Short mmCIF file of C-alpha atoms and ligand atoms in Angstrom, two decimals:
data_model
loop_
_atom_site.label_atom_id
_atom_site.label_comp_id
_atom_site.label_asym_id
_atom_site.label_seq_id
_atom_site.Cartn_x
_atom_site.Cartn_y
_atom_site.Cartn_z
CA UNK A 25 16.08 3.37 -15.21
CA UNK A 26 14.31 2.65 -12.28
CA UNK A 27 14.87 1.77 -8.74
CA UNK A 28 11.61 0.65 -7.19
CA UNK A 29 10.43 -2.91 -7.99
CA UNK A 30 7.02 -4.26 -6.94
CA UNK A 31 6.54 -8.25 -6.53
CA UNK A 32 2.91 -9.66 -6.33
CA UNK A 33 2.47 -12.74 -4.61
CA UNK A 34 -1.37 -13.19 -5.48
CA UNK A 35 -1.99 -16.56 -2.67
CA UNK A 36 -4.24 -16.03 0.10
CA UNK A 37 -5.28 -18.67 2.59
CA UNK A 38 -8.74 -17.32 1.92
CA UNK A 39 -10.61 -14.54 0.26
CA UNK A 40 -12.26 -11.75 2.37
CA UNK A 41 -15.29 -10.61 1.31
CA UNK A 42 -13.97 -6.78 1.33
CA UNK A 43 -10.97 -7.78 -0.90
CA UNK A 44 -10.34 -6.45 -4.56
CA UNK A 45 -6.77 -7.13 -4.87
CA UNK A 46 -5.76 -9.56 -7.43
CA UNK A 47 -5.40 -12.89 -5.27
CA UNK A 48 -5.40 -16.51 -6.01
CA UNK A 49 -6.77 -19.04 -2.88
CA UNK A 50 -4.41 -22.20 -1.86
CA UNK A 51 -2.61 -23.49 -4.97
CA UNK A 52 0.13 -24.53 -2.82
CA UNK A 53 1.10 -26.76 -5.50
CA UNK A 54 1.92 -24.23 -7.75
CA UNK A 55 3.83 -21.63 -6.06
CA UNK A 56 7.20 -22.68 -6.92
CA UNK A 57 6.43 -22.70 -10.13
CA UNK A 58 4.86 -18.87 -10.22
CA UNK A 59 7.98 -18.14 -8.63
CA UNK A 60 10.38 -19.37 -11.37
CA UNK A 61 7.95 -17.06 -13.27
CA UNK A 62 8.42 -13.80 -12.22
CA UNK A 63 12.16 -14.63 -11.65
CA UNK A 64 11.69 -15.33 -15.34
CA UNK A 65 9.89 -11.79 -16.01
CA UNK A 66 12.81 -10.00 -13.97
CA UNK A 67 15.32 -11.04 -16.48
CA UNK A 68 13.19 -9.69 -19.26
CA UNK A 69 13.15 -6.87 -17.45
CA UNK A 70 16.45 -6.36 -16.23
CA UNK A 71 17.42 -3.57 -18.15
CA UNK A 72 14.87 -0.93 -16.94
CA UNK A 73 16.05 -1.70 -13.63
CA UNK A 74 18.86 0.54 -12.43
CA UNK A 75 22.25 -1.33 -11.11
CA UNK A 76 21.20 -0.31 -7.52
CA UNK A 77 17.56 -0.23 -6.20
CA UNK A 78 16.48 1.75 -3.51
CA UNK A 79 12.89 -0.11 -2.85
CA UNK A 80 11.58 -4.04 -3.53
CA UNK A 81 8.24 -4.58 -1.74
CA UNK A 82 6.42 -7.88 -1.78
CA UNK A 83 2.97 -7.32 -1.71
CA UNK A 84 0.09 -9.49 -2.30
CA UNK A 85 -2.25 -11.64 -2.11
CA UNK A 86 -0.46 -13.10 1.05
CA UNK A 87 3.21 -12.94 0.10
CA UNK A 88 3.44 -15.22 3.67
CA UNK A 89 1.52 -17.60 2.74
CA UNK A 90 3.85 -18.52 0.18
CA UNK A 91 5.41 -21.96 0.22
CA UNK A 92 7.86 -21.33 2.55
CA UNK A 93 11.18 -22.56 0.58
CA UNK A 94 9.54 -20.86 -2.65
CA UNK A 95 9.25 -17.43 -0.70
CA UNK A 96 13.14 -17.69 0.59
CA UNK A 97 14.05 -18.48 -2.89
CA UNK A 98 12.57 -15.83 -4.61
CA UNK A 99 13.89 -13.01 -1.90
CA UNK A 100 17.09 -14.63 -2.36
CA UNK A 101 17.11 -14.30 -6.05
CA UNK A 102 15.85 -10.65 -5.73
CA UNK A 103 18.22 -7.39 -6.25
CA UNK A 104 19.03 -5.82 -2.60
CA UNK A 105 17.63 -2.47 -1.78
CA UNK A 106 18.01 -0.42 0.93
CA UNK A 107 14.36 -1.03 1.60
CA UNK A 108 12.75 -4.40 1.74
CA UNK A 109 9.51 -4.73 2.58
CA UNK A 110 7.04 -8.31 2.89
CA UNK A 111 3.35 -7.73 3.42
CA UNK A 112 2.38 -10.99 6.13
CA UNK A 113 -0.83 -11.77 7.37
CA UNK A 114 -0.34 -11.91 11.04
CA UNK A 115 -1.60 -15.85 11.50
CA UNK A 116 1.08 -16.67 8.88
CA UNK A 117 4.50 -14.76 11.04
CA UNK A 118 6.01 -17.60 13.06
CA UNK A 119 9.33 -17.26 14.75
CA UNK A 120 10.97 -19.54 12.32
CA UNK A 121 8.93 -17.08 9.37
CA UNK A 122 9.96 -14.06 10.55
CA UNK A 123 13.91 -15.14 10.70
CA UNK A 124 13.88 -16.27 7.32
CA UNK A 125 12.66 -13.27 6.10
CA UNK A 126 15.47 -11.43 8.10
CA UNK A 127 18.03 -13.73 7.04
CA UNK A 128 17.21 -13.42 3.08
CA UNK A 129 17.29 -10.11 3.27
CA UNK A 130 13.65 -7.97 4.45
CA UNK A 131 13.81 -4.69 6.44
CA UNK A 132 10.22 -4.50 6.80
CA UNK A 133 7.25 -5.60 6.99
CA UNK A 134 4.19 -4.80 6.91
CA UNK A 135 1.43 -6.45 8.84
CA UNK A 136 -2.01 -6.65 7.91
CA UNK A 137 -3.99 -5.98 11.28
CA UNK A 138 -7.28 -4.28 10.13
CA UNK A 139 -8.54 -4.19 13.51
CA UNK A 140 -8.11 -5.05 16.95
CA UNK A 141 -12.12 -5.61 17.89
CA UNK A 142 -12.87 -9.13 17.52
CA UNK A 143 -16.68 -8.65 16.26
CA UNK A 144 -14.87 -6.54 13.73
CA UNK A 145 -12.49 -9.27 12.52
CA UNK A 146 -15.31 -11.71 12.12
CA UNK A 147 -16.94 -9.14 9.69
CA UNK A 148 -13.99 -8.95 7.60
CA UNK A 149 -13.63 -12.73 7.64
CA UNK A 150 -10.39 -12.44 9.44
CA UNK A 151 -8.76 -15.27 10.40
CA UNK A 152 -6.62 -13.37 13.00
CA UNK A 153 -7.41 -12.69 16.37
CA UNK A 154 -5.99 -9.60 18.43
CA UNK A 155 -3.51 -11.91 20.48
CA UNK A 156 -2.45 -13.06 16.83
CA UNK A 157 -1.50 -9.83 15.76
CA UNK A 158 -0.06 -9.24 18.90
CA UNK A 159 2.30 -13.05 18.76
CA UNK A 160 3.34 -12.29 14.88
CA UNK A 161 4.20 -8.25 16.25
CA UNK A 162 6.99 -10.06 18.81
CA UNK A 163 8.08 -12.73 16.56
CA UNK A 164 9.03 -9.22 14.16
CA UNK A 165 10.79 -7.45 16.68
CA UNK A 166 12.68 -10.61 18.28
CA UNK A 167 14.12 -11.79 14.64
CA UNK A 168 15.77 -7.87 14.73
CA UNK A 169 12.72 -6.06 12.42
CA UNK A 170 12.89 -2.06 14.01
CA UNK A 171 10.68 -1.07 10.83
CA UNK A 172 6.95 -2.61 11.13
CA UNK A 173 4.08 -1.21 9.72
CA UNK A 174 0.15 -1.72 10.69
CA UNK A 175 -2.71 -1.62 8.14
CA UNK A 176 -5.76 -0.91 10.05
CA UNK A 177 -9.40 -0.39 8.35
CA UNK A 178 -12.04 2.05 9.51
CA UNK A 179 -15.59 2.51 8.30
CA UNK A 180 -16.14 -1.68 8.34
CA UNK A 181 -19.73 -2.59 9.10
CA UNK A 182 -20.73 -2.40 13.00
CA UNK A 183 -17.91 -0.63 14.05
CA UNK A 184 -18.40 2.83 16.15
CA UNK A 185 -15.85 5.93 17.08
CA UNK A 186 -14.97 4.09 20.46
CA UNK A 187 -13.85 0.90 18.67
CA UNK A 188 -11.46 2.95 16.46
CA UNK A 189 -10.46 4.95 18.90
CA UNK A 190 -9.41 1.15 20.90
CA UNK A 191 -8.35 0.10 17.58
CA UNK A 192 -5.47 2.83 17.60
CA UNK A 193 -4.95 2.96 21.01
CA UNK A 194 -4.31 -0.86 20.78
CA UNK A 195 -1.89 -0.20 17.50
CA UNK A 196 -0.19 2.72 19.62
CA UNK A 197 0.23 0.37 22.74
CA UNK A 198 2.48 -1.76 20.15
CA UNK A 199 4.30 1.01 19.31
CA UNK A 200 5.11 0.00 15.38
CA UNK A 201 7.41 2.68 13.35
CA UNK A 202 4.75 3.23 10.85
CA UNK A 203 0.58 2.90 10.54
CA UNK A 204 -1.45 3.17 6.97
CA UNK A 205 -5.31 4.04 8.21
CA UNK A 206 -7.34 3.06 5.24
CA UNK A 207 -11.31 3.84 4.79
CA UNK A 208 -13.19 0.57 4.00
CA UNK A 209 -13.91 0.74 0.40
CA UNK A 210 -16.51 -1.79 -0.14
CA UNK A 211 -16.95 -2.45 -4.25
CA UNK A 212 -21.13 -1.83 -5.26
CA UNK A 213 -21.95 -5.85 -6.62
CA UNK A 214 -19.89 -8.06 -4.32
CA UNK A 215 -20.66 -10.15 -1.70
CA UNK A 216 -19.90 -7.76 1.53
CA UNK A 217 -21.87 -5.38 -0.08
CA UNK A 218 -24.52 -7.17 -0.58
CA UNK A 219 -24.10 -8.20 2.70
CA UNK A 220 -23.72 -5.16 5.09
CA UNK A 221 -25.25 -2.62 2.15
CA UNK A 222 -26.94 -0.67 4.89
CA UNK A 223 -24.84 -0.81 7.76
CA UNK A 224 -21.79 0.42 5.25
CA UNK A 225 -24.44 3.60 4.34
CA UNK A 226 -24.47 4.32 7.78
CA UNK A 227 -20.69 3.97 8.36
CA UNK A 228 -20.21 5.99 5.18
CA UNK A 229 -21.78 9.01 7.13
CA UNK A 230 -19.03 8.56 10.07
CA UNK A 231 -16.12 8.60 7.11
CA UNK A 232 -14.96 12.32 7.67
CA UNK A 233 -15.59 12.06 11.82
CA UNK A 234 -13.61 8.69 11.75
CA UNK A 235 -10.59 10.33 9.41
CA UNK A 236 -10.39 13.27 11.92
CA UNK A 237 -10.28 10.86 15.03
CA UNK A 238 -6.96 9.13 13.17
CA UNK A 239 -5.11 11.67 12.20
CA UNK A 240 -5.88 13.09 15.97
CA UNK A 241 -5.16 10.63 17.89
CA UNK A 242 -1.68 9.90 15.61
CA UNK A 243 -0.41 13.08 15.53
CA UNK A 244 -1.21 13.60 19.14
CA UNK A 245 0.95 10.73 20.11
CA UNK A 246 3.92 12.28 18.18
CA UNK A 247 3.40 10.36 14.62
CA UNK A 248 3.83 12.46 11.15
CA UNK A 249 0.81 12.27 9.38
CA UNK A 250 3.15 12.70 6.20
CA UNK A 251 0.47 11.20 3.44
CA UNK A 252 -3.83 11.10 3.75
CA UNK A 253 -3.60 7.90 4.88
CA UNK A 254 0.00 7.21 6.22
CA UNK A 255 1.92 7.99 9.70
CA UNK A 256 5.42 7.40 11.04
CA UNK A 257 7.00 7.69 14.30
CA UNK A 258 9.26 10.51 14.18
CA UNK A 259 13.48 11.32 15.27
CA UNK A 260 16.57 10.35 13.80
CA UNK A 261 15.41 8.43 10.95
CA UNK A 262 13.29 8.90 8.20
CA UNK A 263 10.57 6.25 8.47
CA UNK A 264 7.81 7.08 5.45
CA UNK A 265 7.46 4.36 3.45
CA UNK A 266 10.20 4.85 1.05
CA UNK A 267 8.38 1.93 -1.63
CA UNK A 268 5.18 4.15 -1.98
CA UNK A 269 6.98 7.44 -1.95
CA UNK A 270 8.12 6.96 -4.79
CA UNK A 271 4.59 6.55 -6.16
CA UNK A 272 3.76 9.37 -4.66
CA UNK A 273 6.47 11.49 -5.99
CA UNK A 274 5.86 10.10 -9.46
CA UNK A 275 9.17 8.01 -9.51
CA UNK A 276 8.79 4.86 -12.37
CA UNK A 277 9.10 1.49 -11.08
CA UNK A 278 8.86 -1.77 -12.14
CA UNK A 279 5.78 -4.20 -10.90
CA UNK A 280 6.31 -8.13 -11.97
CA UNK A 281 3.28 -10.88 -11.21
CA UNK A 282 0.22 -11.40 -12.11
CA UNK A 283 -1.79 -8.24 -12.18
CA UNK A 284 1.04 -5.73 -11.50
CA UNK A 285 1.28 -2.42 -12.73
CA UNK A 286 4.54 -0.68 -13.94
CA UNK A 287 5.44 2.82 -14.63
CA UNK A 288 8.38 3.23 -17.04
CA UNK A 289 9.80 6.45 -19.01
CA UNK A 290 6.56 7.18 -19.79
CA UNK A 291 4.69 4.17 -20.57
CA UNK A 292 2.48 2.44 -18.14
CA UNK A 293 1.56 -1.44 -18.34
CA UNK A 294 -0.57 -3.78 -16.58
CA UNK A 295 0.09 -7.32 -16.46
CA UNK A 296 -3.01 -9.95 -17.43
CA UNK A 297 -4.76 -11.11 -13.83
CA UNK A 298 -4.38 -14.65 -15.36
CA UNK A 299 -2.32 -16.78 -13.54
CA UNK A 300 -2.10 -19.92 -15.87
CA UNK A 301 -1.19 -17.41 -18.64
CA UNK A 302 1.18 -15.61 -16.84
CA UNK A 303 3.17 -18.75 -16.03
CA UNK A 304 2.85 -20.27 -19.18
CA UNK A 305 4.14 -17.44 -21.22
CA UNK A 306 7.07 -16.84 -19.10
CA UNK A 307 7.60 -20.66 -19.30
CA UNK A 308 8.73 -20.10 -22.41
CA UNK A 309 10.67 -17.21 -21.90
CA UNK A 310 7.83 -14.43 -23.30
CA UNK A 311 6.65 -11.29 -21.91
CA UNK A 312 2.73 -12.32 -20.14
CA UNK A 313 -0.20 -10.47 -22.45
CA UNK A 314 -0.59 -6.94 -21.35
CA UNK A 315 -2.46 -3.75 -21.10
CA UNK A 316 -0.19 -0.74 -22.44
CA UNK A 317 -0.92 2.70 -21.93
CA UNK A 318 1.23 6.10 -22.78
CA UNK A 319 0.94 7.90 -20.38
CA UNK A 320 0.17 11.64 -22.45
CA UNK A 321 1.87 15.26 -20.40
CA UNK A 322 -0.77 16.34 -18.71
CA UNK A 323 -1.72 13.11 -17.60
CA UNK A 324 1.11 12.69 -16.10
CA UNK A 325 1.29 16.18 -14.41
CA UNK A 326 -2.17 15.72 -13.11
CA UNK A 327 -1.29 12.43 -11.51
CA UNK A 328 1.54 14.14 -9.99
CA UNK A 329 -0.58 16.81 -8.75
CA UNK A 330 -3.15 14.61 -6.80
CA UNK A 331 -0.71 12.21 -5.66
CA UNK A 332 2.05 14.59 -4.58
CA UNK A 333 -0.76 17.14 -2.76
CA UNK A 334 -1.65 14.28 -0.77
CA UNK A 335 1.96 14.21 1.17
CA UNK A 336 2.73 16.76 4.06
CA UNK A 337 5.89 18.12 1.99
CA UNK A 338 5.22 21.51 -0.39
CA UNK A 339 4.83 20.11 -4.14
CA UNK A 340 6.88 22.20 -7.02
CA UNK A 341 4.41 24.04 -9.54
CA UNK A 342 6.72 24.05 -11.92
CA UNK A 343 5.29 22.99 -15.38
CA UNK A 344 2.47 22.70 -14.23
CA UNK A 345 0.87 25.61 -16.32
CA UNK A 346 -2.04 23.54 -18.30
CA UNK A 347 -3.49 21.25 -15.47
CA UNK A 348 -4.40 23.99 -12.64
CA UNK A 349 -7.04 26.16 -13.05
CA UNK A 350 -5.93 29.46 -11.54
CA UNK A 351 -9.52 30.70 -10.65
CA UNK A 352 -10.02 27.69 -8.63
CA UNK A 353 -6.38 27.67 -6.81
CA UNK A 354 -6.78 31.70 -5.87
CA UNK A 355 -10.73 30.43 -4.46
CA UNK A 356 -9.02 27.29 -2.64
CA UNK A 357 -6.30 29.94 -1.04
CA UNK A 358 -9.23 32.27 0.31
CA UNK A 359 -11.06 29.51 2.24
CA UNK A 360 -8.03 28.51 3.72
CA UNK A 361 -7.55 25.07 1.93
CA UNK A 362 -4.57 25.56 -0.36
CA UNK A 363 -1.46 27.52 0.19
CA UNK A 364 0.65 28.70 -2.44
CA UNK A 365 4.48 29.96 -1.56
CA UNK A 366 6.69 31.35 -4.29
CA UNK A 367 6.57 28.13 -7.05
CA UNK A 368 5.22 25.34 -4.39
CA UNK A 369 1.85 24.35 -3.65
CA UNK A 370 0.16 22.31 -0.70
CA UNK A 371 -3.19 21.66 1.00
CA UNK A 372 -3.55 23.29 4.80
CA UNK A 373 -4.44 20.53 7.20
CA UNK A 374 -8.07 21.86 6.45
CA UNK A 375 -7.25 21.15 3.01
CA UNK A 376 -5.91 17.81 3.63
CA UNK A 377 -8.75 16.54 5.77
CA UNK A 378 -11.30 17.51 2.74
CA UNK A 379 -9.48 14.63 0.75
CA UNK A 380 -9.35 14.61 -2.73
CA UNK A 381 -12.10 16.22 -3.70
CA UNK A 382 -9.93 19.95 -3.25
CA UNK A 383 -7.41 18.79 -5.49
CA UNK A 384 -9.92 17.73 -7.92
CA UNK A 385 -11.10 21.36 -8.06
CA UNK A 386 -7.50 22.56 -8.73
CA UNK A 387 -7.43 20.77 -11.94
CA UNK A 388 -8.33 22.38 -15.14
C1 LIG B 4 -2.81 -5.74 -0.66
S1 LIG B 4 -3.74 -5.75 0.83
C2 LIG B 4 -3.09 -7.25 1.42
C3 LIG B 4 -2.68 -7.39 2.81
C4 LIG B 4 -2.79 -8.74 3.45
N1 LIG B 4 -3.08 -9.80 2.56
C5 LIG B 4 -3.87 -8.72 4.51
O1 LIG B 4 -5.01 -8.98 4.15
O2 LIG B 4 -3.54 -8.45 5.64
C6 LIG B 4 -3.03 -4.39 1.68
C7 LIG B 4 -3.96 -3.63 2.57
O3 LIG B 4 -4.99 -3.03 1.85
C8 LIG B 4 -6.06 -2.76 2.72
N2 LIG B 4 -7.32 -3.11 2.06
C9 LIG B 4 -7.61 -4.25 1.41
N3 LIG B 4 -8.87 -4.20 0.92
C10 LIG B 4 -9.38 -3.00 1.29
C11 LIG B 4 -10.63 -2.36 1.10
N4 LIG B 4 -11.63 -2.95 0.44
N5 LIG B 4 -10.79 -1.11 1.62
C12 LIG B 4 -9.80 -0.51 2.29
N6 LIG B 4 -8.59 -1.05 2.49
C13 LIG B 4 -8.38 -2.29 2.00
C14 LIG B 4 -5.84 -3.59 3.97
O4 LIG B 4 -5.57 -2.75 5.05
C15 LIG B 4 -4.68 -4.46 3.61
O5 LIG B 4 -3.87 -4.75 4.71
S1 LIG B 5 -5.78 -11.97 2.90
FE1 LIG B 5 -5.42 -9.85 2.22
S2 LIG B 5 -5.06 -9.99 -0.01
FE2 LIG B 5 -5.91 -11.98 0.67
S3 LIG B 5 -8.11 -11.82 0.29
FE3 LIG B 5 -7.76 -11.17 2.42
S4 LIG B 5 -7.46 -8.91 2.30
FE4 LIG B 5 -7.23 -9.73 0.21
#
């Protein structure tokens, strides 16, 4: 049984032009009714939930931009955990927003900022504005939220070390209890690409100088830099992400909406991207179409291997026998990248800072 749920709320104001997620623009009219849908889909589900969860996060999409009343309903209706977490877009956090949330039952949030440069928000067709990200941050802390994350982007078209290093500073400044730093990945064949195609070859060069300047800068200023991307203000509690730990730990958990992916003794499932489908399936009380995939051993232990390496905390070997090539992990240890004490296994910060690519080596 598991006790991490995932909710995608696909609506979005707008699209960005960097965006890949699965996301739906306006539909206001019909957000009550995707609502009664995955309420619909949680019943189904019910039983591979566990009586008491640990994680729900809303993520999106724009799980903000929600019809208000549909939003509040569907937190309402969801199981408590002891970690709640809404994804906002800072332009949609008003005071009144931001108590509701609190009231039905959030203990989180996490905001998407992306950048504090305005010529840099333009690029990513942001409809913030620094000062915006800066109201929706009070509104969070005056309704009583003392666990706010930042998503900020590096590597976006036109942007230089100096505006990341204000882009931090300016996150820092606020002072949230957690940051994700996420390299722009901008998909070959869309729109932004086509766009900003050289300007992103030229930013792709500054990638590994830009990576070193965040984790710098946040672990100089006291944060944990306890996952690749991820940091969390340190003391008396523990403030990782506890949602997406348990993805990185290889915990199942269940993922309802359009487009969401679930994990489950096993077997893992992706629900059709179609939102007319979706609705009108569970309308009638049937699972939506979707893609299944058993998930074979050492598929599983290599997934565990490159996600758990990518966390701060030693990863057991145990089992692990037919995915690691031993050749490569004794090579790894010599140049410093890998370290290996009696059955654990974790990348140096050298290690770390190389990314993916030394874990990929470690596989057989
Ligand atoms: C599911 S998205 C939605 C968040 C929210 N709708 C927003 O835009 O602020 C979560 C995060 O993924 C990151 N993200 C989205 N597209 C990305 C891309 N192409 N490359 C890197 N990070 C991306 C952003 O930092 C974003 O805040
Ligand atoms: S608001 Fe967020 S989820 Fe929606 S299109 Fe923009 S980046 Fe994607």
């Amino acid at each position: 049984m598991t006790r991490h749920l995932y909710v995608h709320l696909p609506f979005c104001a707008h699209r960005c032009g960097y965006c890949d997620f699965v996301t739906v623009v306006g539909r206001r009219g019909q957000h009550a009714t995707y609502v009664d849908a995955l309420l619909a889909e949680l019943e189904l589900e019910r039983d591979v939930l566990a009586p008491e969860l640990d994680t729900v996060f809303l993520g999106g999409g724009t799980p903000t931009f929600t019809e208000p009343a549909a939003l509040e309903r569907l937190l309402a209706a969801l199981p408590s955990a002891r970690e709640v977490t809404v994804e906002a877009n800072p332009e949609t956090v008003t005071q009144e927003l931001a108590r509701t949330l609190r009231r039905v039952g959030a203990n989180r949030v996490s905001l998407g900022v992306q950048s504090f440069q305005p010529h840099l928000l333009e690029v990513l067709e942001r409809v913030a504005q620094p000062d915006t990200v800066r109201r929706a941050f009070y509104h969070l802390r005056d309704a009583g939220f003392d666990n706010i994350s930042f998503d900020l982007i590096y590597g976006i078209p036109g942007q230089s070390a100096a505006d990341l290093e204000a882009d931090l500073g300016e996150a820092l400044e606020l002072d949230p209890e957690h940051l994700s730093c996420y390299e722009l990945e901008a998909k070959p064949g869309t729109r932004f690409t086509h766009a900003h195609g050289a300007e992103l070859e030229l930013q792709a060069e500054a990638m590994e100088t830009y990576f070193e300047i965040v984790v710098e800068r946040l672990t100089a200023a006291g944060h944990r830099w306890y996952e690749t991307a991820n940091f969390c203000r340190t003391g008396t509690r523990d403030l990782r992400a506890q949602h997406n730990l348990a993805y990185w730990l290889g915990r199942d958990y269940l993922g309802l909406g359009i487009g969401a992916v679930s994990t489950v003794g096993g077997n893992r499932w992706r629900n059709t991207p179609r939102l007319r489908l979706y609705v009108e399936e569970l309308a009638a009380r049937r699972r939506p179409p979707r893609e299944l995939e058993p998930l074979a051993r050492d598929v599983q232990q290599r997934e565990r291997i490159m996600l758990g390496l990518r966390l701060d905390e030693p990863l057991r070997m145990t089992g692990f026998d037919d995915v690691l090539d031993e050749a490569a992990l004794e090579r790894l240890q010599r140049l410093g990248l890998v370290e290996r004490a009696n059955d654990t296994l974790s990348l140096t910060s050298r290690g770390r800072m190389l990314g993916g690519g030394v874990t990929a080596d470690l596989l057989a």
